[in-house]
Amino acid sequence: MEATLSQADPAVYATIQSEITRQKDDLELIASENYVSRAVMDALGSPLTNKYAEGLPKRRYYGGCEFVDEVENIARRRARELFMVAGCDIGVNVQPHAGAQANQAVYLAALKPGDTLLGLDLSHGGHLTHGSPVNSSGKLYNAVHYQVGADGRIDMDLVRRRALEHRPKLIVTGASAYPRIIDFEAFKVIADEVGALLMADIAHIAGMVATGLHPSPFPHCDFVTTTTHKTLRGPRGGMVMAKREHMPSINSAVFPGNQGGPLMHCIAAKAVAFGEALRPEFKSYCQQVLDNADAMADRLMSRGFALVSGGTDNHLMLIDLASSASADADLTGKQAEHILGLAGITVNKNTVPGEQRSPMVTSGIRVGTPAMTTREMGVTESVQIADWIADILTSAGDDALQVRVKAEVTGMCRRFPIYSDLG
Ligand code: DSN
C-alpha cells in the first residue's frame, strides 16, 4: 500500500517519465492542450479519487460526502464567478467527465431523439459532438449543419437560411478549429426568429471568455458547455452552465441521464484551476496567448502560408497547406504533422473548409499558443517558432534541417522550463 509508483510499477513509471521529458523538451502547439499547475496536479492525485458521490451536494446517494460536498460547492461557486454576467442568473454543473459528456447532457436535456439540431460542420471547424454522423449527436438527433463562407468566417446569412429551412429545436454555436470571434448575439437573433434554444460550446475559448477577452455567450445562450483543460488550464474535464430555469433538467441529464459517479478528484482540481483563473495574472496570461497567436500568424503569412480566414482573433490558426504558396502543393496535414514532430514541434493535422482529403490525412494543420504561453514564451519566441515551422514545411525531407531545428527547439524549451522538480 505504501510503495511509490516507481517501486510498485516500474513499467508504468517509465512511460510517465518519458512523457514528462517529452512535455518538457518539445514545443507543444496543439491548440487544445496546456500545462496544469502543480496545485491542480496535487488535487488530481489526491485520495478524492476513492470517493463515490452520485447526486449533488447535500443530495447524494452515498454517505461520507461532507468534504466532497464542500469541494464541489467551491468549484461551482468559482465557476459562476468566472462566467456570470450582470443580470443573467446561471447555474453550473461541474460533473461532466469531458466536453463530449457536457454536450450530451445538454442534448438530453433539450432534445428528444429525432429532434433537429443545427451546428457548425466538422470540416469547417465544428466538433464531432455537434452532429457528426459518427457521433451519438448525429445518430440520435436529426443534425443539420452550417458552414463558413469563402472568407473562412461563419456565414451568418447561411446560419439563418438553414435555421429557417430546418426549424431546429437547438442551435449549437462554438467550434474546435475556428480562429475568429463568435458573434453569440447574432446567433441569438436567429434562434429567437425560429424559436430555437441556443447552446455555445466554448471549450476552446473558455479562458478568454472568463477574462473578458472574448464576448460572453451569456445572456444570449440558454446553455454553455466547456472543457476545463484547454485555455482554462485546468484538469481534463467538462462543465455545463445554463440559465437557471434549465438547471434541473441539466442536472438530471448529467446524472442519472448520462453518467454514474462524478470524479471528485477532478472536481477538486477544477476548483483549484478556477481559483487560479480568477486571479489577475490569468487575464495577463490569456492576453499573451492572443498576442503570441497574432505574432505567429503574421509571421507565417509573411512567409507565404495561407491561414484560414486570413489570420486569427484567438489562440489558434489553421494553416491551409494546399493554398499556401510556400508549401509543396502535395504536402498533406499528416505529413506536416510528422515532419514538424521530428523537429520537436507538436501540432495536429486538421481538415480545412472545402477539405478534399480524409480526416486521417487532411490538407491543414492547427497551431495554438496556450501551452507555449504557459511556459512564459512571448512574441519573440512566437516569431522564431513560426520561422521554424516555415523552414520545416518548405524543406520537407531535409533531415539535417530537422536535426538542427530539433536542437534549437529543445534549447528554447529548456530556457522556459516546466515542472522543474519532475522527471
Ligand atoms: N479534441 C479537442 C480538440 O483538440 O479540439 C476537441 O475535443
CSV table of C-alpha atoms and ligand atoms in Angstrom, one decimal:
chain,number,residue,atom,x,y,z
A,1,MET,CA,0.0,0.0,0.0
A,2,GLU,CA,2.9,2.4,0.8
A,3,ALA,CA,5.1,1.6,-2.2
A,4,THR,CA,5.7,4.5,-4.6
A,5,LEU,CA,4.8,4.2,-8.3
A,6,SER,CA,8.5,3.7,-9.3
A,7,GLN,CA,8.8,0.8,-6.8
A,8,ALA,CA,5.3,-0.7,-7.4
A,9,ASP,CA,5.2,-0.5,-11.2
A,10,PRO,CA,8.4,0.4,-13.0
A,11,ALA,CA,6.9,-0.1,-16.4
A,12,VAL,CA,4.1,2.5,-16.0
A,13,TYR,CA,6.5,4.8,-14.1
A,14,ALA,CA,8.9,4.7,-17.0
A,15,THR,CA,6.3,5.7,-19.5
A,16,ILE,CA,5.3,8.6,-17.3
A,17,GLN,CA,8.9,9.7,-17.0
A,18,SER,CA,9.3,9.6,-20.8
A,19,GLU,CA,6.1,11.6,-21.3
A,20,ILE,CA,7.3,14.2,-18.7
A,21,THR,CA,10.6,14.6,-20.8
A,22,ARG,CA,8.6,14.9,-24.0
A,23,GLN,CA,6.4,17.7,-22.5
A,24,LYS,CA,9.5,19.5,-21.1
A,25,ASP,CA,11.7,19.3,-24.2
A,26,ASP,CA,9.2,19.6,-27.1
A,27,LEU,CA,7.2,22.6,-28.2
A,28,GLU,CA,3.5,21.9,-27.6
A,29,LEU,CA,1.4,23.8,-30.1
A,30,ILE,CA,-1.7,21.6,-30.0
A,31,ALA,CA,-4.4,24.3,-29.6
A,32,SER,CA,-6.5,22.2,-27.1
A,33,GLU,CA,-3.6,21.4,-24.8
A,34,ASN,CA,-2.0,23.1,-21.9
A,35,TYR,CA,0.1,22.6,-18.8
A,36,VAL,CA,-1.7,22.5,-15.4
A,37,SER,CA,-0.1,23.8,-12.2
A,38,ARG,CA,1.4,21.6,-9.6
A,39,ALA,CA,-1.6,22.6,-7.3
A,40,VAL,CA,-4.0,21.2,-9.9
A,41,MET,CA,-1.9,18.0,-10.2
A,42,ASP,CA,-1.9,17.6,-6.4
A,43,ALA,CA,-5.7,17.7,-6.3
A,44,LEU,CA,-5.9,15.3,-9.2
A,45,GLY,CA,-3.6,12.8,-7.5
A,46,SER,CA,-5.4,13.0,-4.2
A,47,PRO,CA,-7.4,10.3,-2.4
A,48,LEU,CA,-10.6,12.0,-3.5
A,49,THR,CA,-10.4,9.6,-6.4
A,50,ASN,CA,-11.6,7.0,-3.9
A,51,LYS,CA,-15.0,8.6,-3.2
A,52,TYR,CA,-18.4,7.8,-4.7
A,53,ALA,CA,-20.7,10.7,-4.6
A,54,GLU,CA,-23.6,10.2,-7.1
A,55,GLY,CA,-26.0,13.2,-6.8
A,56,LEU,CA,-25.3,16.8,-5.9
A,57,PRO,CA,-24.0,18.4,-2.7
A,58,LYS,CA,-26.4,17.6,0.2
A,59,ARG,CA,-28.4,15.3,-2.0
A,60,ARG,CA,-26.1,12.3,-2.5
A,61,TYR,CA,-26.8,8.6,-2.8
A,62,TYR,CA,-23.8,7.7,-0.6
A,63,GLY,CA,-22.6,8.5,2.9
A,64,GLY,CA,-19.4,10.2,3.8
A,65,CYS,CA,-19.8,13.0,1.3
A,66,GLU,CA,-19.4,16.0,3.6
A,67,PHE,CA,-16.0,17.0,2.4
A,68,VAL,CA,-16.5,16.3,-1.3
A,69,ASP,CA,-19.7,18.4,-1.0
A,70,GLU,CA,-17.6,21.3,0.2
A,71,VAL,CA,-15.1,20.9,-2.7
A,72,GLU,CA,-17.9,20.6,-5.3
A,73,ASN,CA,-19.5,23.8,-3.9
A,74,ILE,CA,-16.2,25.6,-4.1
A,75,ALA,CA,-15.9,24.6,-7.8
A,76,ARG,CA,-19.5,25.6,-8.6
A,77,ARG,CA,-19.1,29.0,-6.8
A,78,ARG,CA,-15.9,29.8,-8.6
A,79,ALA,CA,-17.2,28.7,-12.0
A,80,ARG,CA,-20.2,31.0,-11.6
A,81,GLU,CA,-17.9,33.9,-10.6
A,82,LEU,CA,-15.8,33.3,-13.7
A,83,PHE,CA,-18.6,33.2,-16.2
A,84,MET,CA,-21.6,35.1,-14.8
A,85,VAL,CA,-22.6,38.3,-16.5
A,86,ALA,CA,-24.7,41.0,-14.9
A,87,GLY,CA,-28.4,40.4,-15.0
A,88,CYS,CA,-28.2,36.8,-16.1
A,89,ASP,CA,-28.6,34.2,-13.4
A,90,ILE,CA,-26.8,31.0,-14.3
A,91,GLY,CA,-26.3,27.6,-12.7
A,92,VAL,CA,-23.3,25.3,-13.1
A,93,ASN,CA,-22.8,21.5,-13.1
A,94,VAL,CA,-19.1,20.7,-12.8
A,95,GLN,CA,-19.5,16.9,-13.0
A,96,PRO,CA,-19.2,16.1,-16.8
A,97,HIS,CA,-16.2,13.9,-17.3
A,98,ALA,CA,-15.3,15.7,-20.5
A,99,GLY,CA,-16.6,18.2,-23.1
A,100,ALA,CA,-18.4,15.4,-25.0
A,101,GLN,CA,-20.4,14.4,-21.9
A,102,ALA,CA,-21.2,18.1,-21.3
A,103,ASN,CA,-22.7,18.4,-24.8
A,104,GLN,CA,-24.5,15.1,-24.5
A,105,ALA,CA,-26.1,16.4,-21.2
A,106,VAL,CA,-27.4,19.5,-23.0
A,107,TYR,CA,-28.8,17.4,-25.8
A,108,LEU,CA,-30.5,15.0,-23.4
A,109,ALA,CA,-32.0,18.0,-21.5
A,110,ALA,CA,-33.1,20.0,-24.6
A,111,LEU,CA,-34.0,17.4,-27.2
A,112,LYS,CA,-35.9,14.2,-27.8
A,113,PRO,CA,-34.4,11.6,-30.2
A,114,GLY,CA,-35.2,12.7,-33.8
A,115,ASP,CA,-35.3,16.4,-32.9
A,116,THR,CA,-33.3,18.7,-35.1
A,117,LEU,CA,-30.1,20.4,-34.1
A,118,LEU,CA,-28.1,22.8,-36.2
A,119,GLY,CA,-24.3,23.0,-35.7
A,120,LEU,CA,-21.1,24.0,-37.4
A,121,ASP,CA,-19.9,21.5,-40.0
A,122,LEU,CA,-16.9,19.4,-38.7
A,123,SER,CA,-14.7,20.2,-41.6
A,124,HIS,CA,-15.4,23.9,-41.2
A,125,GLY,CA,-14.2,23.9,-37.7
A,126,GLY,CA,-17.0,22.3,-35.8
A,127,HIS,CA,-16.8,19.3,-33.4
A,128,LEU,CA,-17.8,15.6,-33.7
A,129,THR,CA,-20.3,16.2,-30.9
A,130,HIS,CA,-22.0,19.0,-32.9
A,131,GLY,CA,-23.9,16.5,-35.0
A,132,SER,CA,-21.4,14.4,-36.9
A,133,PRO,CA,-22.9,11.2,-38.2
A,134,VAL,CA,-20.2,9.1,-36.4
A,135,ASN,CA,-21.2,10.6,-33.0
A,136,SER,CA,-24.3,9.9,-30.9
A,137,SER,CA,-25.3,13.6,-31.6
A,138,GLY,CA,-25.6,12.7,-35.3
A,139,LYS,CA,-27.1,9.3,-34.7
A,140,LEU,CA,-29.8,10.1,-32.1
A,141,TYR,CA,-30.8,13.6,-33.5
A,142,ASN,CA,-31.5,15.0,-36.9
A,143,ALA,CA,-28.3,17.0,-37.3
A,144,VAL,CA,-28.0,19.7,-39.9
A,145,HIS,CA,-25.1,22.0,-40.5
A,146,TYR,CA,-23.9,25.5,-41.4
A,147,GLN,CA,-20.5,26.3,-42.9
A,148,VAL,CA,-18.0,29.1,-43.1
A,149,GLY,CA,-18.1,31.4,-46.2
A,150,ALA,CA,-15.4,31.9,-48.7
A,151,ASP,CA,-13.7,34.3,-46.3
A,152,GLY,CA,-13.3,31.5,-43.7
A,153,ARG,CA,-15.8,33.1,-41.3
A,154,ILE,CA,-19.1,31.7,-40.1
A,155,ASP,CA,-21.7,32.7,-42.7
A,156,MET,CA,-24.5,34.2,-40.6
A,157,ASP,CA,-26.8,34.5,-43.6
A,158,LEU,CA,-26.4,30.8,-44.2
A,159,VAL,CA,-27.0,30.1,-40.5
A,160,ARG,CA,-30.3,32.0,-40.8
A,161,ARG,CA,-31.3,30.2,-44.1
A,162,ARG,CA,-30.6,26.8,-42.6
A,163,ALA,CA,-32.5,27.7,-39.4
A,164,LEU,CA,-35.5,28.9,-41.4
A,165,GLU,CA,-35.3,25.8,-43.6
A,166,HIS,CA,-34.9,23.2,-40.9
A,167,ARG,CA,-36.5,24.9,-37.8
A,168,PRO,CA,-34.1,23.3,-35.4
A,169,LYS,CA,-35.0,22.9,-31.7
A,170,LEU,CA,-31.4,23.7,-30.7
A,171,ILE,CA,-28.8,25.8,-32.5
A,172,VAL,CA,-25.2,24.9,-31.5
A,173,THR,CA,-22.5,27.5,-31.8
A,174,GLY,CA,-18.9,27.1,-30.8
A,175,ALA,CA,-16.1,25.3,-32.5
A,176,SER,CA,-12.9,23.3,-32.1
A,177,ALA,CA,-10.9,24.7,-35.1
A,178,TYR,CA,-12.2,28.2,-35.7
A,179,PRO,CA,-9.8,31.2,-35.5
A,180,ARG,CA,-12.3,34.1,-35.2
A,181,ILE,CA,-14.6,35.8,-32.7
A,182,ILE,CA,-18.0,34.1,-32.5
A,183,ASP,CA,-21.0,36.5,-32.5
A,184,PHE,CA,-23.3,35.0,-29.9
A,185,GLU,CA,-25.7,37.9,-30.1
A,186,ALA,CA,-26.2,37.3,-33.9
A,187,PHE,CA,-26.9,33.6,-33.2
A,188,LYS,CA,-29.5,34.6,-30.5
A,189,VAL,CA,-31.4,36.8,-33.1
A,190,ILE,CA,-31.7,33.8,-35.4
A,191,ALA,CA,-32.6,31.4,-32.5
A,192,ASP,CA,-35.4,33.7,-31.5
A,193,GLU,CA,-36.6,34.1,-35.0
A,194,VAL,CA,-37.1,30.3,-35.4
A,195,GLY,CA,-38.0,29.6,-31.7
A,196,ALA,CA,-34.8,27.5,-31.1
A,197,LEU,CA,-32.9,27.1,-27.9
A,198,LEU,CA,-29.2,28.2,-28.2
A,199,MET,CA,-26.1,26.4,-26.9
A,200,ALA,CA,-22.5,27.6,-27.1
A,201,ASP,CA,-19.6,25.1,-26.8
A,202,ILE,CA,-16.8,27.4,-25.6
A,203,ALA,CA,-14.3,24.6,-24.9
A,204,HIS,CA,-11.5,26.3,-26.9
A,205,ILE,CA,-12.1,29.9,-25.9
A,206,ALA,CA,-13.2,29.5,-22.2
A,207,GLY,CA,-10.1,31.2,-20.8
A,208,MET,CA,-10.7,34.3,-23.0
A,209,VAL,CA,-14.4,34.3,-22.2
A,210,ALA,CA,-13.7,34.1,-18.5
A,211,THR,CA,-11.3,37.1,-18.7
A,212,GLY,CA,-13.4,39.3,-20.9
A,213,LEU,CA,-11.1,38.9,-23.9
A,214,HIS,CA,-13.9,37.2,-26.0
A,215,PRO,CA,-17.5,38.3,-25.8
A,216,SER,CA,-19.6,36.2,-23.4
A,217,PRO,CA,-22.2,33.7,-24.6
A,218,PHE,CA,-24.4,34.9,-21.7
A,219,PRO,CA,-27.0,36.3,-21.7
A,220,HIS,CA,-27.7,35.2,-25.2
A,221,CYS,CA,-27.3,31.4,-24.8
A,222,ASP,CA,-29.5,29.0,-22.8
A,223,PHE,CA,-26.7,26.5,-22.4
A,224,VAL,CA,-22.9,26.9,-22.3
A,225,THR,CA,-20.6,23.9,-22.3
A,226,THR,CA,-16.8,23.8,-21.9
A,227,THR,CA,-13.9,21.6,-21.2
A,228,THR,CA,-11.7,22.7,-18.3
A,229,HIS,CA,-8.3,21.8,-19.7
A,230,LYS,CA,-7.7,24.0,-22.8
A,231,THR,CA,-7.3,27.8,-22.4
A,232,LEU,CA,-8.9,27.5,-18.9
A,233,ARG,CA,-5.7,25.5,-17.9
A,234,GLY,CA,-7.4,23.1,-15.5
A,235,PRO,CA,-7.6,19.3,-15.3
A,236,ARG,CA,-9.2,17.3,-18.2
A,237,GLY,CA,-12.9,17.5,-17.7
A,238,GLY,CA,-16.1,19.2,-18.7
A,239,MET,CA,-18.8,21.5,-17.3
A,240,VAL,CA,-22.2,22.7,-18.2
A,241,MET,CA,-23.6,26.2,-17.4
A,242,ALA,CA,-27.1,27.2,-18.1
A,243,LYS,CA,-29.7,29.8,-17.4
A,244,ARG,CA,-31.2,29.0,-14.0
A,245,GLU,CA,-34.5,27.7,-15.3
A,246,HIS,CA,-32.7,24.9,-17.3
A,247,MET,CA,-30.6,23.6,-14.4
A,248,PRO,CA,-33.0,20.9,-13.1
A,249,SER,CA,-33.1,19.2,-16.5
A,250,ILE,CA,-29.3,19.7,-16.9
A,251,ASN,CA,-28.5,18.2,-13.5
A,252,SER,CA,-30.6,15.1,-14.2
A,253,ALA,CA,-29.2,14.8,-17.7
A,254,VAL,CA,-25.7,14.6,-16.2
A,255,PHE,CA,-26.7,12.1,-13.5
A,256,PRO,CA,-28.5,9.8,-13.8
A,257,GLY,CA,-29.1,10.6,-17.5
A,258,ASN,CA,-25.5,10.1,-18.8
A,259,GLN,CA,-23.0,9.4,-16.0
A,260,GLY,CA,-22.5,7.5,-12.8
A,261,GLY,CA,-20.3,8.7,-10.0
A,262,PRO,CA,-18.6,12.0,-10.5
A,263,LEU,CA,-14.8,12.1,-10.4
A,264,MET,CA,-14.3,14.0,-7.2
A,265,HIS,CA,-10.5,14.3,-7.6
A,266,CYS,CA,-11.1,16.0,-10.9
A,267,ILE,CA,-13.8,18.3,-9.4
A,268,ALA,CA,-11.3,19.3,-6.7
A,269,ALA,CA,-8.7,20.0,-9.4
A,270,LYS,CA,-11.3,22.0,-11.3
A,271,ALA,CA,-11.9,24.1,-8.2
A,272,VAL,CA,-8.2,24.8,-7.9
A,273,ALA,CA,-8.0,25.8,-11.6
A,274,PHE,CA,-11.0,28.1,-11.3
A,275,GLY,CA,-9.4,29.8,-8.3
A,276,GLU,CA,-6.2,30.3,-10.4
A,277,ALA,CA,-8.3,31.7,-13.3
A,278,LEU,CA,-9.9,34.3,-11.0
A,279,ARG,CA,-6.6,35.9,-10.3
A,280,PRO,CA,-5.5,38.9,-12.3
A,281,GLU,CA,-2.4,37.1,-13.6
A,282,PHE,CA,-4.7,34.8,-15.6
A,283,LYS,CA,-6.0,37.6,-17.6
A,284,SER,CA,-2.5,38.7,-18.5
A,285,TYR,CA,-1.8,35.1,-19.5
A,286,CYS,CA,-4.8,35.0,-21.8
A,287,GLN,CA,-3.8,38.3,-23.4
A,288,GLN,CA,-0.3,36.9,-24.0
A,289,VAL,CA,-1.9,33.8,-25.6
A,290,LEU,CA,-3.7,36.1,-28.1
A,291,ASP,CA,-0.6,38.3,-28.7
A,292,ASN,CA,1.5,35.2,-29.4
A,293,ALA,CA,-1.1,33.8,-31.8
A,294,ASP,CA,-1.3,37.1,-33.6
A,295,ALA,CA,2.5,37.3,-34.0
A,296,MET,CA,2.8,33.7,-35.1
A,297,ALA,CA,0.0,34.1,-37.7
A,298,ASP,CA,1.5,37.3,-39.1
A,299,ARG,CA,4.9,35.7,-39.5
A,300,LEU,CA,3.5,32.6,-41.1
A,301,MET,CA,1.6,34.7,-43.6
A,302,SER,CA,4.6,36.8,-44.4
A,303,ARG,CA,6.5,33.5,-45.1
A,304,GLY,CA,3.9,32.6,-47.7
A,305,PHE,CA,1.5,30.4,-45.7
A,306,ALA,CA,-2.3,30.7,-46.2
A,307,LEU,CA,-4.3,30.8,-42.9
A,308,VAL,CA,-8.0,30.0,-43.0
A,309,SER,CA,-9.8,33.4,-42.7
A,310,GLY,CA,-6.5,35.2,-43.2
A,311,GLY,CA,-5.4,35.3,-39.6
A,312,THR,CA,-6.7,34.8,-36.1
A,313,ASP,CA,-8.6,36.6,-33.3
A,314,ASN,CA,-8.0,33.9,-30.8
A,315,HIS,CA,-5.5,31.3,-29.6
A,316,LEU,CA,-5.3,29.2,-32.8
A,317,MET,CA,-4.7,29.3,-36.5
A,318,LEU,CA,-5.3,26.9,-39.3
A,319,ILE,CA,-2.6,26.6,-42.0
A,320,ASP,CA,-4.2,25.6,-45.3
A,321,LEU,CA,-1.3,23.8,-46.9
A,322,ALA,CA,-2.9,23.3,-50.3
A,323,SER,CA,-3.5,27.1,-50.7
A,324,SER,CA,0.0,28.1,-49.3
A,325,ALA,CA,2.4,29.5,-51.9
A,326,SER,CA,5.3,28.3,-49.8
A,327,ALA,CA,4.3,24.7,-49.2
A,328,ASP,CA,4.7,21.9,-51.6
A,329,ALA,CA,1.2,21.5,-53.1
A,330,ASP,CA,1.2,17.8,-52.3
A,331,LEU,CA,2.2,18.2,-48.6
A,332,THR,CA,-0.7,16.8,-46.5
A,333,GLY,CA,-1.6,17.7,-43.0
A,334,LYS,CA,-0.5,14.2,-41.9
A,335,GLN,CA,3.0,14.7,-43.4
A,336,ALA,CA,3.3,18.2,-42.0
A,337,GLU,CA,2.4,16.9,-38.5
A,338,HIS,CA,5.0,14.2,-38.9
A,339,ILE,CA,8.0,16.3,-40.1
A,340,LEU,CA,7.3,19.0,-37.5
A,341,GLY,CA,7.1,16.3,-34.9
A,342,LEU,CA,10.6,15.1,-35.9
A,343,ALA,CA,11.8,18.6,-35.2
A,344,GLY,CA,10.2,18.6,-31.7
A,345,ILE,CA,7.2,20.7,-32.7
A,346,THR,CA,3.9,19.1,-31.9
A,347,VAL,CA,0.8,20.1,-33.9
A,348,ASN,CA,-2.2,18.3,-35.2
A,349,LYS,CA,-3.4,17.7,-38.8
A,350,ASN,CA,-6.7,19.3,-39.3
A,351,THR,CA,-9.3,19.5,-42.0
A,352,VAL,CA,-9.8,22.9,-43.7
A,353,PRO,CA,-13.0,24.3,-45.2
A,354,GLY,CA,-13.7,22.5,-48.5
A,355,GLU,CA,-11.5,19.7,-47.5
A,356,GLN,CA,-10.8,17.1,-50.2
A,357,ARG,CA,-8.8,14.6,-48.1
A,358,SER,CA,-9.9,12.3,-45.3
A,359,PRO,CA,-9.7,13.4,-41.6
A,360,MET,CA,-6.7,11.0,-41.2
A,361,VAL,CA,-4.8,12.8,-43.9
A,362,THR,CA,-6.2,16.4,-44.3
A,363,SER,CA,-4.8,19.5,-46.1
A,364,GLY,CA,-4.2,21.6,-43.0
A,365,ILE,CA,-2.6,21.8,-39.6
A,366,ARG,CA,-3.9,23.6,-36.5
A,367,VAL,CA,-1.5,25.6,-34.4
A,368,GLY,CA,-2.2,27.1,-31.0
A,369,THR,CA,-0.4,29.1,-28.4
A,370,PRO,CA,-2.0,28.3,-24.9
A,371,ALA,CA,0.7,25.8,-23.8
A,372,MET,CA,3.8,27.7,-25.0
A,373,THR,CA,2.4,30.8,-23.3
A,374,THR,CA,2.1,28.9,-20.0
A,375,ARG,CA,5.9,28.4,-20.3
A,376,GLU,CA,6.1,32.2,-20.5
A,377,MET,CA,7.2,32.3,-24.1
A,378,GLY,CA,6.3,35.6,-25.7
A,379,VAL,CA,6.2,37.3,-29.1
A,380,THR,CA,9.9,36.9,-29.8
A,381,GLU,CA,9.6,33.2,-29.3
A,382,SER,CA,6.4,33.1,-31.3
A,383,VAL,CA,8.1,34.7,-34.3
A,384,GLN,CA,11.0,32.3,-34.0
A,385,ILE,CA,8.6,29.3,-33.8
A,386,ALA,CA,6.8,30.5,-36.9
A,387,ASP,CA,10.1,30.6,-38.7
A,388,TRP,CA,11.0,27.1,-37.7
A,389,ILE,CA,7.6,25.9,-38.9
A,390,ALA,CA,8.0,27.7,-42.2
A,391,ASP,CA,11.6,26.3,-42.6
A,392,ILE,CA,10.5,22.7,-42.0
A,393,LEU,CA,7.4,22.9,-44.2
A,394,THR,CA,9.3,24.4,-47.1
A,395,SER,CA,12.1,21.8,-46.9
A,396,ALA,CA,10.3,18.5,-46.4
A,397,GLY,CA,12.9,15.7,-46.5
A,398,ASP,CA,15.8,17.9,-45.3
A,399,ASP,CA,16.9,15.7,-42.5
A,400,ALA,CA,19.8,18.0,-41.4
A,401,LEU,CA,17.4,20.9,-41.0
A,402,GLN,CA,15.1,18.8,-38.8
A,403,VAL,CA,18.0,17.8,-36.6
A,404,ARG,CA,19.2,21.5,-36.3
A,405,VAL,CA,15.7,22.8,-35.5
A,406,LYS,CA,15.1,20.0,-33.0
A,407,ALA,CA,18.2,21.0,-31.1
A,408,GLU,CA,17.2,24.7,-31.2
A,409,VAL,CA,13.6,23.8,-30.1
A,410,THR,CA,15.0,21.8,-27.1
A,411,GLY,CA,17.3,24.7,-26.3
A,412,MET,CA,14.4,27.2,-26.2
A,413,CYS,CA,12.2,24.8,-24.2
A,414,ARG,CA,14.9,24.5,-21.6
A,415,ARG,CA,15.1,28.3,-21.3
A,416,PHE,CA,11.4,28.2,-20.4
A,417,PRO,CA,11.2,25.2,-18.1
A,418,ILE,CA,8.1,23.5,-16.8
A,419,TYR,CA,7.8,21.0,-13.9
A,420,SER,CA,11.4,21.6,-12.8
A,421,ASP,CA,11.1,19.2,-9.9
A,422,LEU,CA,9.7,16.3,-12.1
A,423,GLY,CA,11.4,13.9,-14.4
B,1,DSN,N1,-10.0,17.1,-29.1
B,1,DSN,C1,-10.4,18.5,-28.9
B,1,DSN,C2,-9.6,19.4,-29.7
B,1,DSN,O1,-8.4,19.1,-30.0
B,1,DSN,O2,-10.1,20.5,-30.1
B,1,DSN,C3,-11.8,18.7,-29.0
B,1,DSN,O3,-12.5,17.7,-28.4
